[in-house]
Tab-separated table of C-alpha atoms in Angstrom:
chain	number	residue	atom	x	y	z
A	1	UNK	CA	119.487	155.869	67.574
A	2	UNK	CA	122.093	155.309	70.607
A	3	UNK	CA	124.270	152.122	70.794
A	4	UNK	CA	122.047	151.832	74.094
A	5	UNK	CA	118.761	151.610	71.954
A	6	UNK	CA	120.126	149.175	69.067
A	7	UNK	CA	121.062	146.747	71.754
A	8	UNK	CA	117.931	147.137	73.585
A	9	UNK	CA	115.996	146.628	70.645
A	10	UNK	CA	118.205	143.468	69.352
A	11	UNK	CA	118.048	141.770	72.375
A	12	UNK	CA	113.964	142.011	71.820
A	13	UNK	CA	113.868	140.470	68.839
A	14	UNK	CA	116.581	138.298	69.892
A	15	UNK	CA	114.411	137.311	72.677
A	16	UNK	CA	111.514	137.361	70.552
A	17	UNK	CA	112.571	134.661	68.344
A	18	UNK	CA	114.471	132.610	70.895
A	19	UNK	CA	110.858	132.676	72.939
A	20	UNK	CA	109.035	131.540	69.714
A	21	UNK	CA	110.915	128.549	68.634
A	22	UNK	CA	111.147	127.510	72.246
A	23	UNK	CA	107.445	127.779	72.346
A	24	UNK	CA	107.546	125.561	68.794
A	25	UNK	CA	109.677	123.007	70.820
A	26	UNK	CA	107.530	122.728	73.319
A	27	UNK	CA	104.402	122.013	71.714
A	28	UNK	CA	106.524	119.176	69.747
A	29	UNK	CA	107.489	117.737	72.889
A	30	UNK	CA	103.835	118.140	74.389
A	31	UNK	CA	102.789	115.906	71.053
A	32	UNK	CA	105.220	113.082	71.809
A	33	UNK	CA	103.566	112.232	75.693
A	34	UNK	CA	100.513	111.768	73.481
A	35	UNK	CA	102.067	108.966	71.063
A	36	UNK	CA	101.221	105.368	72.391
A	37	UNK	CA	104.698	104.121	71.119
A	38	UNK	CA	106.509	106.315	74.167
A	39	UNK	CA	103.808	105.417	76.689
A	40	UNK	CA	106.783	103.328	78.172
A	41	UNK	CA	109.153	106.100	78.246
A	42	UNK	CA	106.525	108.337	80.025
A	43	UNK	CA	107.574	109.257	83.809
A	44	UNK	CA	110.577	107.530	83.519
A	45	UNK	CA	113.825	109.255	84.889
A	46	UNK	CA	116.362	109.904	82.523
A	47	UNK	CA	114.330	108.493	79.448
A	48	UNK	CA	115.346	110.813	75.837
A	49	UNK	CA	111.561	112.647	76.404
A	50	UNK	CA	112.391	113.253	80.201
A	51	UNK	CA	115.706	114.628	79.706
A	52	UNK	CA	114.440	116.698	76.448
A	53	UNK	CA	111.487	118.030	78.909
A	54	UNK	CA	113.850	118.541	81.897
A	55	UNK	CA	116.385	120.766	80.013
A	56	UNK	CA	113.800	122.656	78.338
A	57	UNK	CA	111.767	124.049	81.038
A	58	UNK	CA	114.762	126.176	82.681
A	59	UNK	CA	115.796	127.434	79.490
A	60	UNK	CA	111.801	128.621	78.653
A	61	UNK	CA	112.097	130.332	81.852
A	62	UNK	CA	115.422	132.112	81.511
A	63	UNK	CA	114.187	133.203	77.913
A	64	UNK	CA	111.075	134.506	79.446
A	65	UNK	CA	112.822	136.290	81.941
A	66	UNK	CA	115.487	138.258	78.897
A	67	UNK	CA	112.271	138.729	77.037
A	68	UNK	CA	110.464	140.245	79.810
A	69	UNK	CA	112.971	142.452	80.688
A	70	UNK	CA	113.957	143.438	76.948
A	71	UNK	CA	110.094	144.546	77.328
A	72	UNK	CA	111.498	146.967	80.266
A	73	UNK	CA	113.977	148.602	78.397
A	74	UNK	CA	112.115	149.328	75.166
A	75	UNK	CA	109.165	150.118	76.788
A	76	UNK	CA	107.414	147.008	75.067
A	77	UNK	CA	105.801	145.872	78.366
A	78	UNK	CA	101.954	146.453	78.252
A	79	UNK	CA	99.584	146.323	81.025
A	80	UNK	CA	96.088	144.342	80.737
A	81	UNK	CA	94.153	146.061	83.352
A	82	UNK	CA	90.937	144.247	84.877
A	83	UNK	CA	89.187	144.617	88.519
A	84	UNK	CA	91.658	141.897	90.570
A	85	UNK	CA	90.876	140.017	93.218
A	86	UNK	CA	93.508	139.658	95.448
A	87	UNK	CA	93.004	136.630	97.363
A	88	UNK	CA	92.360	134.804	94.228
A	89	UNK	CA	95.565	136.171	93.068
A	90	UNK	CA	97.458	135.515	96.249
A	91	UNK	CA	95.320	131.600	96.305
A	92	UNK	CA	97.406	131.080	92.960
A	93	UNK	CA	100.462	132.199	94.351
A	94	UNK	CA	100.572	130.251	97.303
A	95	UNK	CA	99.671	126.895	95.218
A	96	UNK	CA	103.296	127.242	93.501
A	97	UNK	CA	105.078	128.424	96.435
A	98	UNK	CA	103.915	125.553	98.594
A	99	UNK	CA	105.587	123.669	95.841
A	100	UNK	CA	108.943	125.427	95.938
A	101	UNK	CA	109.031	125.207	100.097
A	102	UNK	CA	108.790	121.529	99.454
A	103	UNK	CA	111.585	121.100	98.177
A	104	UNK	CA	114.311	122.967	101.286
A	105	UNK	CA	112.875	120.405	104.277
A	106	UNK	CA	114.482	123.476	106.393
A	107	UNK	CA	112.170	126.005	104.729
A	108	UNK	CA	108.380	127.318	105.952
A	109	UNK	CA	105.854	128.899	103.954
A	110	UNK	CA	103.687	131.318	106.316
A	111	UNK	CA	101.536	134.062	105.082
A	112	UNK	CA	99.663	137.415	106.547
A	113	UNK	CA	96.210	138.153	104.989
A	114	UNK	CA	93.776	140.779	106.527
A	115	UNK	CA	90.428	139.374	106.451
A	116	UNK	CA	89.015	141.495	103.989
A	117	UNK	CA	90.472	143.066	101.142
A	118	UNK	CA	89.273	145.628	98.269
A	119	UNK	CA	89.696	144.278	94.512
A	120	UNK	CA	92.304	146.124	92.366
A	121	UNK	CA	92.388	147.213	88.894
A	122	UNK	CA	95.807	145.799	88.062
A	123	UNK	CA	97.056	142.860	85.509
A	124	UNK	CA	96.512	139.870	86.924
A	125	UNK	CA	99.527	138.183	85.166
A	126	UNK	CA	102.087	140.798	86.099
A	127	UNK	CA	101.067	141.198	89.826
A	128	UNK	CA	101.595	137.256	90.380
A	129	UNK	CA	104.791	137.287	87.973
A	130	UNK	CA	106.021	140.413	90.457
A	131	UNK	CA	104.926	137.946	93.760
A	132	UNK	CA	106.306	134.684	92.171
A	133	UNK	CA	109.502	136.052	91.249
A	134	UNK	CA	109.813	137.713	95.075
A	135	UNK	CA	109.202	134.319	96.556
A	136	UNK	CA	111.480	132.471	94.001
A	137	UNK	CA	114.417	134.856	95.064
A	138	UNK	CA	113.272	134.463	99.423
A	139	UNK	CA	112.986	130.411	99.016
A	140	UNK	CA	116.198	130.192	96.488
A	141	UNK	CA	118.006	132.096	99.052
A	142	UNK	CA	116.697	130.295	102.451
A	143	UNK	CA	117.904	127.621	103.682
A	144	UNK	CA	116.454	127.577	107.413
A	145	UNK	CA	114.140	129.335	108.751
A	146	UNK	CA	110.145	130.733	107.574
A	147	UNK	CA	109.171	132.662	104.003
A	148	UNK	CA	106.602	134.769	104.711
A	149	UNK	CA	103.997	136.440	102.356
A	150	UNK	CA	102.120	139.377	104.116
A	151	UNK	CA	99.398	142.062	102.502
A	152	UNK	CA	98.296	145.354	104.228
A	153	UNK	CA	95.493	147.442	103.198
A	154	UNK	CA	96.905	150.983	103.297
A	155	UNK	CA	95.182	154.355	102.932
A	156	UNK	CA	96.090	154.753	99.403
A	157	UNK	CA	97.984	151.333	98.885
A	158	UNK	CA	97.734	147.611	99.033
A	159	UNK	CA	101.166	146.189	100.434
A	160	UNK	CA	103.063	143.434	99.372
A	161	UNK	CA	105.402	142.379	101.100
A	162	UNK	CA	107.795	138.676	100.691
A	163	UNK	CA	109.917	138.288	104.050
A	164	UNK	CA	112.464	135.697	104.662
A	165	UNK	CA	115.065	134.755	107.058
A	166	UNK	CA	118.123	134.170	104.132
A	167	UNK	CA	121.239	134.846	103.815
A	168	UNK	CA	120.512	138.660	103.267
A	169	UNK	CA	122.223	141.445	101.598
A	170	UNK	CA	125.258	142.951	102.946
A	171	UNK	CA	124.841	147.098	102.984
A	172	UNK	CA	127.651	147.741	100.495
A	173	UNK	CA	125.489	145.119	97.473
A	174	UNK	CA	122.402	147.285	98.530
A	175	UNK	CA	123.109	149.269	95.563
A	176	UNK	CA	123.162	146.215	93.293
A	177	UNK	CA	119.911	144.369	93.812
A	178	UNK	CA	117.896	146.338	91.607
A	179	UNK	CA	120.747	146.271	88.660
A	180	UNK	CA	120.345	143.951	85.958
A	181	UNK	CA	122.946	141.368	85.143
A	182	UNK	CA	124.642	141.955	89.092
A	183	UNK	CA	124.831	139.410	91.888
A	184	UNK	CA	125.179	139.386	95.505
A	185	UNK	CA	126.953	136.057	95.745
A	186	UNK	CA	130.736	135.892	94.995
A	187	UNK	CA	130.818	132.308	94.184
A	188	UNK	CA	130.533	132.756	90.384
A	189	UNK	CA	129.652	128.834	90.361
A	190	UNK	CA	126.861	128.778	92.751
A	191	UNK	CA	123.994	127.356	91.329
A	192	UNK	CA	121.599	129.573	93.018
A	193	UNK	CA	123.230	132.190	90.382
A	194	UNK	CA	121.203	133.488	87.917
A	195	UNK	CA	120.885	136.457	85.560
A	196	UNK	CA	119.426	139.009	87.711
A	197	UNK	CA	116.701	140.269	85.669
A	198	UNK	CA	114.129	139.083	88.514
A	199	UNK	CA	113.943	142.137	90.739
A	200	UNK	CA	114.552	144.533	87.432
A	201	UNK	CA	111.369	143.281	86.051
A	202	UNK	CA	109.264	143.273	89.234
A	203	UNK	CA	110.565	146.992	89.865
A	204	UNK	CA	109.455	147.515	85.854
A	205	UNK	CA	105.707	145.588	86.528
A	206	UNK	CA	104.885	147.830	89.977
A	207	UNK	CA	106.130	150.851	88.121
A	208	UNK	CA	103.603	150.124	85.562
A	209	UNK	CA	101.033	150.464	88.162
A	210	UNK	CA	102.288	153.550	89.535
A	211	UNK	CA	103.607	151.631	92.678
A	212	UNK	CA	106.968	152.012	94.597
A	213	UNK	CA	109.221	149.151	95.429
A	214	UNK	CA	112.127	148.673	97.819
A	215	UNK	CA	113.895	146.531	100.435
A	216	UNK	CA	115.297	146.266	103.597
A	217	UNK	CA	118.111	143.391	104.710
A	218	UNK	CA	120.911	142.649	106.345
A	219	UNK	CA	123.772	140.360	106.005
A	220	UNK	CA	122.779	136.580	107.560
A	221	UNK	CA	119.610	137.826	108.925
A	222	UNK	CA	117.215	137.920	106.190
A	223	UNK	CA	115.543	140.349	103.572
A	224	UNK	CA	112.013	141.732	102.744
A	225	UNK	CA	111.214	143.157	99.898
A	226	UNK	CA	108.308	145.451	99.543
A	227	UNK	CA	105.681	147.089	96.980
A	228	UNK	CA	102.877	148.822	96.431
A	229	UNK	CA	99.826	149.229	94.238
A	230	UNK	CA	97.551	151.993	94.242
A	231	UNK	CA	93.963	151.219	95.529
């Protein structure tokens, strides 16, 4: 086995385990809302279970993302394929991004839906993952300006497409965007920074469904970033 392989596979079951006893934590923390002794401690900013629920929920997510996309490179990641709906996919979708637009007062949600669309056999779970982690990345990186959601029925294809009007992505980091662990922004302390896995794993979930992604952007204007899925 190549070095390559033995670090895929240890950061799997690296992930693995990190993922399970976060999971563990979790449920711990879940029990203490129930007990009547904390009821006063319940809501309250910077209260112990507050701050223990606050630190944990960006750490689930950035273990979820290393054990998604240790998943990716060991060829781990399995499909569940069903007939999708895609408006009750996309109704989901736009319930949590409304919630991260919320927060940038500069920021507008807007989306483009044909009025009717044919159902998909895809995995429900991976296809929103792929379109939540798109619209993460546009409202993360948009401070002014309109994120916009838009779906095309093709002759072969649905689209998806997540459009924004960011800070974009100069020509010469074009190459990076789909490399894991690489960043467009040289401010090593901005706190927009994150691991990069995002776009590697989408690229990974579409591939799975014998789709293509890519991108188009430019520097201070804005990005899109596209894929497809095979009717």
């Amino acid at each position: 086995m190549e070095n390559s392989e033995i670090n895929n596979e240890f950061l799997y079951k690296m992930s693995s385990t990190l993922r399970k006893g976060l999971a563990d934590v979790q449920k711990n923390v879940n029990a203490l809302y129930r007990m009547e002794e904390l009821e006063d401690y319940i809501g309250v900013k910077d209260s112990p279970i507050e701050y223990i629920q606050a630190a944990l929920n960006p750490l689930i997510g950035q273990v979820s993302d290393f054990q998604d996309y240790a998943e990716t490179v060991t060829n781990k990641m399995e499909l569940n394929l069903e007939e999708v709906d895609i408006y009750g996919i996309l109704d989901s979708v736009m319930t949590i991004a409304d919630q991260l637009v919320e927060e940038k007062s500069g920021v507008t949600f807007e989306e483009e839906l044909p009025e009717e669309l044919p159902t998909l056999e895809a995995d429900p779970l991976r296809l929103t993952q792929a379109l939540l982690n798109l619209i993460h990345n546009a409202v993360k990186f948009t401070d002014k300006g309109y994120v916009t959601v838009r779906v095309e029925l093709e002759a072969e294809n649905i689209l998806f497409e997540v459009r924004d009007t960011g800070i974009g992505i100069a020509e010469e980091n074009h190459e990076l965007v789909f490399q894991p662990f690489q960043t467009i922004l040289e401010d090593k302390d901005d706190p927009r920074l994150g691991f990069g896995l995002g776009l590697k794993i989408v690229e990974h979930i579409v591939d799975l469904h014998d789709g293509e992604t890519w991108f188009e952007s430019e520097a201070g204007v804005g990005s899109s970033f596209f894929f497809t899925i095979p009717l």
